[in-house]
CSV table of C-alpha atoms in Angstrom, one decimal:
chain,number,residue,atom,x,y,z
A,158,MET,CA,61.7,97.7,82.6
A,159,LEU,CA,58.3,97.9,84.1
A,160,ASP,CA,58.5,101.7,84.1
A,161,PHE,CA,59.3,101.6,80.4
A,162,ILE,CA,56.4,99.4,79.6
A,163,ASN,CA,54.1,101.6,81.8
A,164,LYS,CA,55.3,104.7,79.9
A,165,ILE,CA,54.5,103.2,76.6
A,166,PHE,CA,51.1,102.2,77.9
A,167,GLY,CA,50.7,105.7,79.4
A,168,LYS,CA,50.2,104.4,82.9
A,169,ASP,CA,53.1,106.2,84.6
A,170,ALA,CA,52.4,107.9,87.8
A,171,GLY,CA,52.4,111.3,85.9
A,172,SER,CA,49.6,110.4,83.8
A,173,SER,CA,46.6,112.8,84.1
A,174,GLY,CA,44.3,110.1,85.4
A,175,ASN,CA,46.6,109.6,88.3
A,176,VAL,CA,47.2,113.1,88.8
A,177,ALA,CA,43.4,113.4,89.1
A,178,LYS,CA,43.2,110.7,91.5
A,179,GLU,CA,46.0,112.1,93.7
A,180,ARG,CA,44.5,115.7,93.7
A,181,LEU,CA,41.1,114.2,94.5
A,182,ARG,CA,42.5,112.3,97.4
A,183,LEU,CA,44.0,115.2,98.9
A,184,VAL,CA,41.1,117.5,98.4
A,185,LEU,CA,38.9,114.8,100.1
A,186,VAL,CA,41.1,114.6,103.1
A,187,HIS,CA,40.5,118.2,103.6
A,188,ASP,CA,36.8,118.1,102.9
A,189,ARG,CA,36.2,115.1,105.2
A,190,SER,CA,38.3,116.4,108.1
A,191,SER,CA,36.5,119.9,107.7
A,192,VAL,CA,39.7,121.6,108.5
A,193,SER,CA,39.7,125.1,107.1
A,194,PRO,CA,42.6,126.8,105.5
A,195,GLU,CA,42.5,129.4,108.2
A,196,PHE,CA,43.0,126.7,110.8
A,197,LEU,CA,46.0,125.4,108.9
A,198,GLN,CA,47.5,128.8,108.7
A,199,VAL,CA,47.2,129.4,112.5
A,200,LEU,CA,48.8,126.1,113.1
A,201,LYS,CA,51.6,126.9,110.7
A,202,ASN,CA,52.3,130.2,112.4
A,203,ASP,CA,52.4,128.5,115.7
A,204,LEU,CA,54.7,125.8,114.3
A,205,ILE,CA,57.1,128.5,113.1
A,206,GLU,CA,57.1,130.3,116.4
A,207,VAL,CA,58.0,127.2,118.4
A,208,ILE,CA,60.5,125.7,115.9
A,209,SER,CA,62.2,129.1,115.5
A,210,LYS,CA,63.3,128.9,119.1
A,211,TYR,CA,65.5,125.9,118.3
A,212,MET,CA,66.4,126.4,114.7
A,213,GLU,CA,66.4,128.7,111.9
A,214,ILE,CA,63.9,127.8,109.3
A,215,ASP,CA,62.7,128.9,105.9
A,216,GLU,CA,59.2,130.4,106.7
A,217,HIS,CA,58.4,130.8,103.0
A,218,THR,CA,58.9,127.3,101.7
A,219,LEU,CA,57.4,125.7,104.9
A,220,GLU,CA,54.6,123.4,104.0
A,221,VAL,CA,51.9,122.0,106.4
A,222,ASN,CA,49.3,119.8,104.9
A,223,LEU,CA,46.8,117.1,105.7
A,224,ASP,CA,47.3,113.6,104.1
A,225,SER,CA,46.0,110.2,104.5
A,226,ASN,CA,47.6,106.9,104.7
A,227,ASN,CA,46.3,103.8,103.2
A,228,GLU,CA,44.0,103.0,106.1
A,229,ASN,CA,42.3,106.4,105.5
A,230,GLN,CA,43.7,107.8,108.7
A,231,VAL,CA,44.3,111.4,108.5
A,232,ALA,CA,47.9,112.4,109.0
A,233,LEU,CA,49.4,115.9,109.3
A,234,VAL,CA,52.5,116.2,107.1
A,235,ALA,CA,54.9,119.1,107.6
A,236,ASN,CA,57.9,119.9,105.3
A,237,ILE,CA,60.2,122.4,107.3
A,238,PRO,CA,63.4,123.4,105.5
A,239,VAL,CA,66.0,124.0,108.2
A,240,LYS,CA,68.6,126.8,107.3
A,241,LYS,CA,70.7,126.6,110.5
A,242,MET,CA,70.6,125.1,113.9
A,243,LYS,CA,70.8,127.5,116.8
A,244,ARG,CA,73.5,126.0,119.0
A,245,GLY,CA,73.2,128.5,121.8
A,246,VAL,CA,69.6,127.5,122.6
A,247,LYS,CA,70.6,123.9,122.7
A,248,GLY,CA,73.3,124.6,125.3
A,249,ALA,CA,70.9,126.7,127.3
A,250,ALA,CA,68.5,123.9,127.5
A,251,GLN,CA,71.1,121.6,129.1
B,79,MET,CA,-6.3,153.2,82.8
B,80,THR,CA,-3.3,154.6,84.6
B,81,GLU,CA,-0.8,152.4,86.5
B,82,ASP,CA,-2.3,152.4,90.0
B,83,SER,CA,-1.4,150.3,93.0
B,84,ASN,CA,-4.0,147.6,92.0
B,85,SER,CA,-2.3,146.7,88.8
B,86,SER,CA,0.4,144.8,90.7
B,87,SER,CA,-2.1,142.4,92.0
B,88,LEU,CA,-3.4,141.6,88.6
B,89,VAL,CA,-0.2,140.8,86.8
B,90,LYS,CA,2.6,138.5,88.2
B,91,PHE,CA,6.0,138.5,86.8
B,92,PRO,CA,8.3,136.1,88.7
B,93,GLY,CA,11.8,137.6,88.9
B,94,VAL,CA,10.8,140.9,87.4
B,95,GLY,CA,10.6,144.0,89.5
B,96,LEU,CA,7.5,146.3,89.6
B,97,ASP,CA,9.4,149.0,87.7
B,98,GLU,CA,9.8,146.7,84.7
B,99,MET,CA,6.1,146.0,84.7
B,100,GLU,CA,4.4,146.2,81.3
B,101,GLU,CA,1.9,149.1,80.8
B,102,PHE,CA,-1.7,148.5,80.3
B,103,VAL,CA,-2.9,149.2,76.8
B,104,ASP,CA,-6.4,149.6,78.1
B,105,ASP,CA,-8.6,148.5,80.8
B,106,ASN,CA,-8.6,144.9,79.7
B,107,THR,CA,-5.5,144.2,77.7
B,108,ILE,CA,-1.9,144.1,78.6
B,109,LEU,CA,1.0,144.2,76.3
B,110,ILE,CA,4.2,142.3,77.0
B,111,GLN,CA,7.1,143.7,75.2
B,112,ARG,CA,9.7,141.0,75.6
B,113,THR,CA,10.3,137.3,75.1
B,114,VAL,CA,8.6,135.3,77.8
B,115,ARG,CA,11.1,132.7,78.9
B,116,SER,CA,11.0,129.2,80.5
B,117,GLY,CA,9.7,129.4,84.1
B,118,GLN,CA,8.0,132.7,83.6
B,119,ASN,CA,4.3,133.0,84.1
B,120,ILE,CA,2.1,135.7,82.9
B,121,SER,CA,-1.6,135.6,84.3
B,122,TYR,CA,-4.0,138.4,83.6
B,123,ASN,CA,-7.7,138.8,84.1
B,124,GLY,CA,-8.2,140.0,80.4
B,125,ASN,CA,-6.4,139.9,77.1
B,126,ILE,CA,-2.6,139.3,76.7
B,127,VAL,CA,-0.6,140.6,73.6
B,128,VAL,CA,3.0,139.4,73.5
B,129,LEU,CA,5.3,141.4,71.4
B,130,GLY,CA,8.0,138.6,71.3
B,131,ASP,CA,8.3,135.0,71.6
B,132,VAL,CA,6.8,132.6,74.2
B,133,ASN,CA,9.5,130.0,74.8
B,134,PRO,CA,9.0,126.4,75.9
B,135,GLY,CA,8.4,126.2,79.6
B,136,ALA,CA,6.7,129.6,79.7
B,137,GLU,CA,3.1,129.9,80.5
B,138,ILE,CA,0.6,132.5,79.5
B,139,VAL,CA,-2.8,132.4,81.1
B,140,ALA,CA,-5.6,134.9,80.3
B,141,ALA,CA,-9.2,135.2,81.1
B,142,GLY,CA,-9.6,136.6,77.5
B,143,ASN,CA,-7.8,136.1,74.2
B,144,ILE,CA,-4.0,135.7,73.7
B,145,ILE,CA,-2.1,137.1,70.8
B,146,VAL,CA,1.5,136.4,70.3
B,147,MET,CA,3.4,138.5,67.8
B,148,GLY,CA,6.2,136.0,67.6
B,149,VAL,CA,6.8,132.2,68.0
B,150,LEU,CA,4.4,130.7,70.5
B,151,ARG,CA,6.2,127.6,71.8
B,152,GLY,CA,5.3,127.5,75.5
B,153,VAL,CA,1.9,126.7,77.2
B,154,VAL,CA,-1.0,129.1,76.6
B,155,HIS,CA,-4.4,129.1,78.3
B,156,ALA,CA,-7.0,131.6,76.9
B,157,GLY,CA,-10.5,131.9,78.4
B,158,ALA,CA,-9.0,130.5,81.7
B,159,SER,CA,-12.2,131.4,83.6
B,160,GLY,CA,-14.4,129.4,81.3
B,161,ASP,CA,-15.0,131.5,78.2
B,162,ASP,CA,-15.4,129.1,75.2
B,163,ASP,CA,-15.3,132.1,72.7
B,164,CYS,CA,-11.7,133.0,73.5
B,165,ILE,CA,-9.1,132.6,70.7
B,166,VAL,CA,-5.2,132.3,70.5
B,167,ILE,CA,-3.3,133.9,67.7
B,168,GLY,CA,0.2,133.3,67.1
B,169,PHE,CA,2.6,134.4,64.3
B,170,ARG,CA,3.9,130.8,64.5
B,171,LEU,CA,1.5,128.6,66.6
B,172,HIS,CA,3.8,125.9,67.8
B,173,PRO,CA,2.7,125.5,71.5
B,174,THR,CA,3.7,122.8,73.8
B,175,GLN,CA,0.2,122.8,74.9
B,176,LEU,CA,-2.7,125.0,74.0
B,177,ARG,CA,-5.9,125.3,76.2
B,178,ILE,CA,-9.1,127.3,75.7
B,179,ALA,CA,-11.3,127.4,78.6
B,180,ASN,CA,-11.6,123.7,79.7
B,181,HIS,CA,-10.3,122.3,76.4
B,182,ILE,CA,-6.7,121.0,76.3
B,183,THR,CA,-4.8,120.1,73.1
B,184,ARG,CA,-1.2,119.3,72.1
B,185,ALA,CA,0.4,118.7,68.8
B,186,PRO,CA,0.2,115.1,67.7
B,187,ASP,CA,3.2,112.9,68.5
B,188,GLY,CA,5.8,112.9,65.9
B,189,GLU,CA,4.5,115.9,64.1
B,190,GLU,CA,7.6,117.5,62.6
B,191,ASP,CA,6.4,119.9,60.0
B,192,LEU,CA,5.5,123.0,61.7
B,193,SER,CA,3.4,125.7,60.0
B,194,GLN,CA,5.2,128.8,58.7
B,195,TRP,CA,2.2,131.2,58.8
B,196,PRO,CA,0.2,132.9,61.4
B,197,GLU,CA,-2.6,130.8,62.7
B,198,VAL,CA,-5.5,131.1,65.1
B,199,ALA,CA,-7.0,128.5,67.5
B,200,ARG,CA,-10.5,128.6,68.5
B,201,ILE,CA,-13.2,126.2,69.8
B,202,LYS,CA,-15.5,125.0,66.9
B,203,ASP,CA,-18.3,122.5,67.6
B,204,GLY,CA,-16.5,121.5,70.9
B,205,VAL,CA,-13.2,120.8,69.7
B,206,VAL,CA,-10.2,123.2,69.4
B,207,THR,CA,-9.5,123.9,65.7
B,208,ILE,CA,-6.4,125.6,64.2
B,209,GLU,CA,-6.7,127.6,61.1
B,210,LEU,CA,-4.7,130.0,59.0
B,211,TYR,CA,-5.1,133.5,60.3
B,212,GLN,CA,-6.9,135.6,57.7
B,213,THR,CA,-7.6,139.4,57.7
B,214,GLY,CA,-10.0,141.4,55.8
B,215,ASN,CA,-13.5,140.2,54.8
B,216,HIS,CA,-12.8,136.9,56.5
B,217,ARG,CA,-12.4,138.3,59.8
B,218,GLN,CA,-11.6,136.0,62.6
B,219,GLY,CA,-14.6,134.7,64.4
B,220,LYS,CA,-17.0,136.1,61.7
B,221,ALA,CA,-15.9,134.1,58.7
B,222,THR,CA,-18.3,131.6,57.0
C,216,MET,CA,4.5,99.0,99.6
C,217,GLY,CA,6.8,100.0,96.9
C,218,GLU,CA,10.3,101.3,97.2
C,219,VAL,CA,11.3,104.9,97.1
C,220,ILE,CA,14.8,105.6,95.5
C,221,VAL,CA,16.4,109.1,95.1
C,222,VAL,CA,18.9,109.7,92.1
C,223,THR,CA,21.3,112.3,93.2
C,224,SER,CA,24.9,113.7,92.5
C,225,GLY,CA,25.6,117.0,94.0
C,226,LYS,CA,27.1,118.3,90.8
C,227,GLY,CA,25.0,119.2,87.8
C,228,GLY,CA,25.3,117.8,84.4
C,229,VAL,CA,26.4,114.4,85.4
C,230,GLY,CA,23.4,112.6,84.1
C,231,LYS,CA,20.9,112.4,87.0
C,232,THR,CA,17.9,113.0,84.9
C,233,THR,CA,19.1,110.6,82.0
C,234,THR,CA,19.7,108.0,84.6
C,235,THR,CA,16.4,108.5,86.3
C,236,ALA,CA,14.5,108.2,82.9
C,237,ASN,CA,16.5,105.1,81.9
C,238,ILE,CA,16.2,103.2,85.2
C,239,GLY,CA,12.4,104.0,85.3
C,240,ALA,CA,11.9,102.9,81.6
C,241,GLY,CA,14.0,99.8,82.2
C,242,LEU,CA,12.0,98.8,85.2
C,243,ALA,CA,8.7,99.4,83.4
C,244,GLY,CA,10.1,97.4,80.5
C,245,ARG,CA,10.4,94.5,82.8
C,246,GLY,CA,6.9,94.6,84.0
C,247,HIS,CA,7.1,96.8,87.1
C,248,LYS,CA,4.7,99.7,88.0
C,249,VAL,CA,7.0,102.7,88.3
C,250,CYS,CA,6.4,106.4,89.0
C,251,LEU,CA,9.2,108.9,88.2
C,252,VAL,CA,9.0,112.1,90.3
C,253,ASP,CA,10.8,115.3,89.0
C,254,ALA,CA,12.0,117.1,92.1
C,255,ASP,CA,13.8,119.7,90.3
C,256,ILE,CA,11.2,122.5,90.7
C,257,GLY,CA,11.9,125.5,88.5
C,258,LEU,CA,14.2,123.6,86.2
C,259,ARG,CA,12.2,120.7,85.1
C,260,ASN,CA,13.6,118.4,82.5
C,261,LEU,CA,12.6,114.8,83.1
C,262,ASP,CA,9.5,115.6,81.1
C,263,VAL,CA,11.6,116.6,78.1
C,264,VAL,CA,13.9,113.6,78.3
C,265,LEU,CA,10.9,111.2,78.4
C,266,GLY,CA,9.2,113.2,75.6
C,267,LEU,CA,6.1,113.9,77.7
C,268,GLU,CA,6.3,117.7,78.0
C,269,ASN,CA,3.3,118.6,76.0
C,270,ARG,CA,1.0,116.5,78.2
C,271,ILE,CA,1.5,118.4,81.4
C,272,VAL,CA,-1.4,119.9,83.0
C,273,TYR,CA,-0.8,119.6,86.8
C,274,ASP,CA,2.4,119.4,88.5
C,275,ILE,CA,3.9,118.4,91.9
C,276,THR,CA,3.0,121.7,93.5
C,277,ASP,CA,-0.5,121.4,92.4
C,278,VAL,CA,-0.7,118.1,94.3
C,279,THR,CA,0.9,119.4,97.5
C,280,VAL,CA,-1.3,122.5,97.7
C,281,GLU,CA,-4.3,120.3,96.8
C,282,ASN,CA,-5.1,122.0,93.5
C,283,CYS,CA,-5.7,118.7,92.1
C,284,ARG,CA,-5.6,115.0,93.2
C,285,LEU,CA,-2.5,113.0,92.8
C,286,LYS,CA,-3.9,110.8,90.1
C,287,GLN,CA,-4.7,113.8,87.9
C,288,ALA,CA,-1.2,115.0,87.9
C,289,LEU,CA,0.4,111.7,87.0
C,290,ILE,CA,1.3,111.5,83.3
C,291,LYS,CA,1.3,108.0,81.7
C,292,ASP,CA,4.2,107.3,79.5
C,293,LYS,CA,3.5,106.8,75.7
C,294,ARG,CA,5.5,103.6,75.5
C,295,PHE,CA,4.9,101.8,78.8
C,296,ASP,CA,1.6,101.5,80.3
C,297,GLN,CA,3.2,100.9,83.7
C,298,LEU,CA,5.4,104.1,83.7
C,299,PHE,CA,4.2,107.3,85.1
C,300,LEU,CA,5.7,110.8,85.6
C,301,LEU,CA,4.9,113.4,88.2
C,302,PRO,CA,6.4,116.5,86.7
C,303,ALA,CA,8.0,119.4,88.6
C,304,ALA,CA,6.5,122.9,88.5
C,305,GLN,CA,8.4,125.1,86.1
C,306,THR,CA,7.0,128.4,87.2
C,307,LYS,CA,7.7,128.1,90.9
C,308,ASP,CA,10.8,127.8,92.9
C,309,LYS,CA,12.3,125.0,95.2
C,310,THR,CA,10.7,126.6,98.4
C,311,SER,CA,7.2,125.9,97.1
C,312,VAL,CA,7.5,122.3,98.4
C,313,ASN,CA,8.7,121.3,101.8
C,314,PRO,CA,10.3,118.0,103.1
C,315,GLU,CA,7.1,117.0,105.0
C,316,GLU,CA,4.9,117.3,101.8
C,317,MET,CA,7.4,115.3,99.9
C,318,GLN,CA,7.4,112.6,102.6
C,319,LYS,CA,3.6,112.4,102.4
C,320,LEU,CA,3.7,112.4,98.6
C,321,CYS,CA,6.2,109.5,98.6
C,322,LEU,CA,4.0,107.6,101.1
C,323,ASP,CA,1.0,108.1,98.8
C,324,LEU,CA,2.9,106.9,95.7
C,325,GLN,CA,4.3,103.9,97.5
C,326,GLU,CA,0.8,102.6,97.9
C,327,GLU,CA,0.3,102.6,94.2
C,328,PHE,CA,3.7,101.8,92.6
C,329,GLU,CA,6.4,99.2,93.0
C,330,PHE,CA,9.2,101.6,92.4
C,331,VAL,CA,9.2,105.6,93.1
C,332,ILE,CA,12.2,107.1,91.5
C,333,ILE,CA,13.0,110.8,92.4
C,334,ASP,CA,15.1,113.0,90.1
C,335,CYS,CA,17.0,115.2,92.6
C,336,PRO,CA,18.1,118.7,91.7
C,337,ALA,CA,21.8,119.5,91.6
C,338,GLY,CA,23.1,121.3,94.8
C,339,ILE,CA,22.7,120.6,98.5
C,340,GLU,CA,20.1,123.2,99.4
C,341,GLN,CA,16.4,122.8,100.0
C,342,GLY,CA,15.7,121.1,96.7
C,343,PHE,CA,18.0,118.3,97.8
C,344,ARG,CA,16.6,118.1,101.1
C,345,ASN,CA,13.1,117.8,99.6
C,346,ALA,CA,14.1,115.1,97.2
C,347,ILE,CA,15.6,112.8,99.8
C,348,ALA,CA,13.0,113.4,102.4
C,349,GLY,CA,10.7,110.6,101.4
C,350,ALA,CA,13.5,108.2,100.0
C,351,GLU,CA,14.5,104.9,101.4
C,352,ARG,CA,17.5,104.1,99.1
C,353,SER,CA,19.7,106.3,97.1
C,354,ILE,CA,21.6,106.2,93.8
C,355,VAL,CA,24.6,108.6,93.5
C,356,VAL,CA,25.6,109.5,90.0
C,357,THR,CA,29.1,110.8,89.1
C,358,THR,CA,31.4,111.0,86.2
C,359,PRO,CA,35.2,110.3,86.3
C,360,GLU,CA,36.2,113.8,86.9
C,361,VAL,CA,37.8,115.4,90.1
C,362,SER,CA,34.9,117.9,90.7
C,363,ALA,CA,32.1,115.3,90.3
C,364,VAL,CA,33.7,112.7,92.5
C,365,ARG,CA,34.3,115.3,95.1
C,366,ASP,CA,30.7,116.4,95.0
C,367,ALA,CA,29.7,112.8,95.1
C,368,ASP,CA,31.7,112.2,98.2
C,369,ARG,CA,30.1,115.3,99.8
C,370,ILE,CA,26.6,114.1,98.9
C,371,ILE,CA,27.3,110.5,100.3
C,372,GLY,CA,28.1,112.3,103.5
C,373,LEU,CA,24.9,114.2,103.5
C,374,LEU,CA,22.9,111.1,102.7
C,375,GLU,CA,24.4,109.2,105.5
C,376,ALA,CA,23.7,112.1,107.9
C,377,ALA,CA,20.0,111.8,106.6
C,378,GLU,CA,20.0,108.1,107.6
C,379,LEU,CA,20.1,107.0,103.9
C,380,ARG,CA,22.8,104.4,104.2
C,381,ASP,CA,24.6,102.4,101.6
C,382,PRO,CA,24.2,104.5,98.5
C,383,MET,CA,24.5,102.9,95.2
C,384,LEU,CA,27.0,104.3,92.7
C,385,ILE,CA,26.7,104.9,89.0
C,386,VAL,CA,29.7,106.0,87.1
C,387,ASN,CA,28.5,107.8,84.0
C,388,ARG,CA,30.3,108.9,80.9
C,389,LEU,CA,33.2,106.7,81.3
C,390,ARG,CA,35.7,106.6,78.2
C,391,PRO,CA,37.5,103.3,78.2
C,392,LYS,CA,40.1,104.5,75.8
C,393,MET,CA,41.1,107.4,78.0
C,394,VAL,CA,41.2,105.1,81.0
C,395,ARG,CA,43.3,102.8,79.2
C,396,ALA,CA,45.7,105.6,78.2
C,397,GLY,CA,45.8,106.7,81.9
C,398,ASP,CA,44.1,110.0,81.1
C,399,MET,CA,40.9,109.2,83.0
C,400,MET,CA,40.3,107.9,86.5
C,401,SER,CA,39.4,104.3,86.4
C,402,ILE,CA,36.4,102.7,88.1
C,403,ASP,CA,38.7,101.3,90.7
C,404,ASP,CA,40.2,104.7,91.4
C,405,ILE,CA,36.8,106.0,92.1
C,406,ILE,CA,35.5,103.1,94.3
C,407,ASP,CA,38.9,103.2,96.1
C,408,ILE,CA,38.1,106.8,97.0
C,409,LEU,CA,34.3,106.8,97.6
C,410,ALA,CA,34.2,103.3,99.2
C,411,VAL,CA,30.5,102.6,98.2
C,412,ASP,CA,28.8,99.8,96.1
C,413,LEU,CA,28.8,100.2,92.4
C,414,ILE,CA,25.6,99.5,90.7
C,415,GLY,CA,26.6,100.6,87.2
C,416,VAL,CA,29.1,102.0,84.8
C,417,ILE,CA,27.8,103.8,81.7
C,418,PRO,CA,30.1,104.4,78.9
C,419,GLU,CA,30.2,107.7,77.0
C,420,ASP,CA,27.8,107.2,74.2
C,421,GLU,CA,26.7,109.5,71.4
C,422,MET,CA,23.3,107.4,71.3
C,423,ILE,CA,22.4,109.1,74.6
C,424,VAL,CA,22.4,112.4,72.8
C,425,VAL,CA,20.5,111.0,69.9
C,426,THR,CA,17.8,109.3,72.0
C,427,THR,CA,17.5,112.3,74.4
C,428,ASN,CA,16.9,114.4,71.3
C,429,LYS,CA,13.9,112.2,70.5
C,430,GLY,CA,12.6,112.0,73.9
C,431,GLU,CA,13.1,108.3,74.2
C,432,PRO,CA,15.2,106.5,76.8
C,433,VAL,CA,18.4,104.8,75.5
C,434,VAL,CA,17.6,101.7,77.6
C,435,MET,CA,15.1,100.8,74.9
C,436,ASP,CA,17.8,100.7,72.3
C,437,ASN,CA,19.1,97.2,72.1
C,438,ALA,CA,22.1,98.0,69.8
C,439,SER,CA,23.8,100.6,72.1
C,440,LEU,CA,26.3,99.9,74.7
C,441,SER,CA,24.9,102.5,77.1
C,442,GLY,CA,21.4,101.1,76.6
C,443,HIS,CA,22.8,97.6,77.7
C,444,ALA,CA,24.7,99.1,80.7
C,445,PHE,CA,21.5,100.8,81.9
C,446,ARG,CA,19.6,97.4,81.5
C,447,ASN,CA,22.3,95.9,83.7
C,448,VAL,CA,21.7,98.7,86.3
C,449,VAL,CA,18.0,97.7,86.3
C,450,SER,CA,18.9,94.1,86.9
C,451,ARG,CA,21.2,94.9,89.7
C,452,LEU,CA,18.6,97.2,91.3
C,453,LYS,CA,16.3,94.1,91.3
C,454,GLY,CA,18.8,92.2,93.2
C,455,GLU,CA,20.2,90.2,90.2
C,456,GLU,CA,23.9,89.5,89.9
C,457,VAL,CA,25.1,90.8,86.5
C,458,ALA,CA,28.6,91.0,85.4
C,459,PHE,CA,29.9,94.4,84.6
C,460,LEU,CA,30.3,95.1,80.8
C,461,ASP,CA,33.7,94.6,79.3
C,462,LEU,CA,34.1,98.2,78.0
C,463,ASP,CA,37.4,97.4,76.4
C,464,GLU,CA,37.1,97.1,72.7
C,465,GLN,CA,40.5,95.5,72.3
C,466,GLY,CA,40.1,92.4,74.5
C,467,PHE,CA,43.5,90.8,74.3
C,468,PHE,CA,45.4,94.1,74.4
C,469,SER,CA,43.7,95.2,77.7
C,470,ARG,CA,44.3,91.9,79.3
C,471,LEU,CA,48.1,92.2,78.4
C,472,TRP,CA,47.9,95.7,79.9
C,473,LYS,CA,46.4,94.4,83.2
C,474,VAL,CA,49.2,92.0,83.5
C,475,PHE,CA,51.8,94.8,83.1
C,476,GLY,CA,49.9,97.2,85.0
C,477,LYS,CA,49.9,95.4,88.3
C,478,LYS,CA,51.7,97.1,91.1
C-alpha cells in the first residue's frame, strides 16, 4: 500500500532524485577514501587468485566496490559468483 | 619601420604568440586586425588603430590617439602618458569607460539609447566631450 | 576588527558571485559596512552583477603591487553608501596575486569594514588558495546536482585542511516541485551527505536573471522568493535564528506527502 502511494507521489526508490543521492553517496565514498580504481583492480586480481584455489568463480561478473554503512564507515563489498566448488582442494586441506 | 626585436617590448598581447603580432603601420601607429576580447590588453607608446571591435573587459591603452573601426565597448585610455590633445574615435562609441590623459568618464547610469553613428571623444575646456564624427571641412580637432 | 568570509563552491556556475553580491548588499542594507572582494582574477564578474563595471580604474593587483592605495581601488556601490567593491584584474591571471598578499589585504580591509566577503573562483588551484588565504569563515554554495554536491564535498575537505572549520552551506537553485516529484535531491539528502550547517536555501527564480541583467542584487527585491531567501541568509549570518522558507506552494498537499513519505 505504502509503495503504491509512494509511486503515485513519485517517491519510490527508483526516482531520479534518489538515484542521484545513491550515486553521489558511492562516488563520495571513493572520493573520501582516496582509493584509486587501479588499487581496486589490483585488489580484485589478488582476490581472484586466492579464491580460485578453492572454488571456480566467474571472473567477469565479479564486483569489488567500496560502500558505506549508515555510520559513514567504509565497507569493502564483493560480489563473487561461484561456478563450482573445488572438492579436491578441500580434501587436501584436511 | 621593420619588425625588429624591439617591437616585442612595445606591444603586449597576452595569450598571443609573437608570430601573430600585428604589423606596424608606421613608426608610431599599430594596426590591430582582429576583435580585442575580454581580458586582452593592448598597450602601445603611440597611436592604436583597431580594425574590429573592442569587447567589454578588453583594454586599449595608447600614448597617442585610439581609433576603433568597429564597436568600442571596452575600456580605452588615449594619451596615457598625459597628452590632453589625444582623441578617441569609434564607429560606435559605447565604452565601459573612456579615459583621455588623466580624465576618466563613463556613460551616465541608466543610459539605454546608444548612438548609431561614428563619434569622437576629446577634451574640451577640461572635460571629455563626445561629438558626431565629421569629415571634410569640419575636420576633427580643427572645426569651429 | 571585521570578519572575513569566503564564498566558494568548487564547481563553476552554481551561483557564487550572485550569492556574494546578495549577501553583501543584504548586509549593507542592514547598516553594516561591507567590502566585497572579487578574487576571480582574469574572469571578473562581481562588478557586472553589481552594475559597477564602468567605474573601475584600479583593481586588486594594482593594490598588491602598490600601483595605488587600497582606498583608491575601492568602488562605492551606487545604492548603498556602506557597500564597497574591490574588483579583480581582468587582463592578468591568477598567479599575479599570492596568498601572502591576500592575507595582508584582508587584514587591511578588516580594519575598515565589518564584513569582508570574498568571491572565490571556481576550481581548487591557486585562485582558490588565494581566495581562502585571508578568510576566517567560509560559505560553500552548491546546487542539488550530483556534480555540484561532489565538488562541494571536495571543497569542504580542502577548507578543513586549511583550518577553515565549520563551513556554512547554501543550496542554490532548488526546485521544490521537482523535489516533491522525487526528481531532485532534497535539502535533507544533501545535508545528510555533506554533514555541514545549512545557512540558506535559495529557490530557482527567474527574478535572479532579471535583476542580474540590470546589475541589481535580488536581495533588494521585496516581492521575490529568492530575495527573501537571501535576506534570511543575511540574518542567519548575523547569528539570528530564522525559520527556513516553506518553499512548497501547496501547503496542505505537501504536509500530506510528508506523512506518507516517512520511512
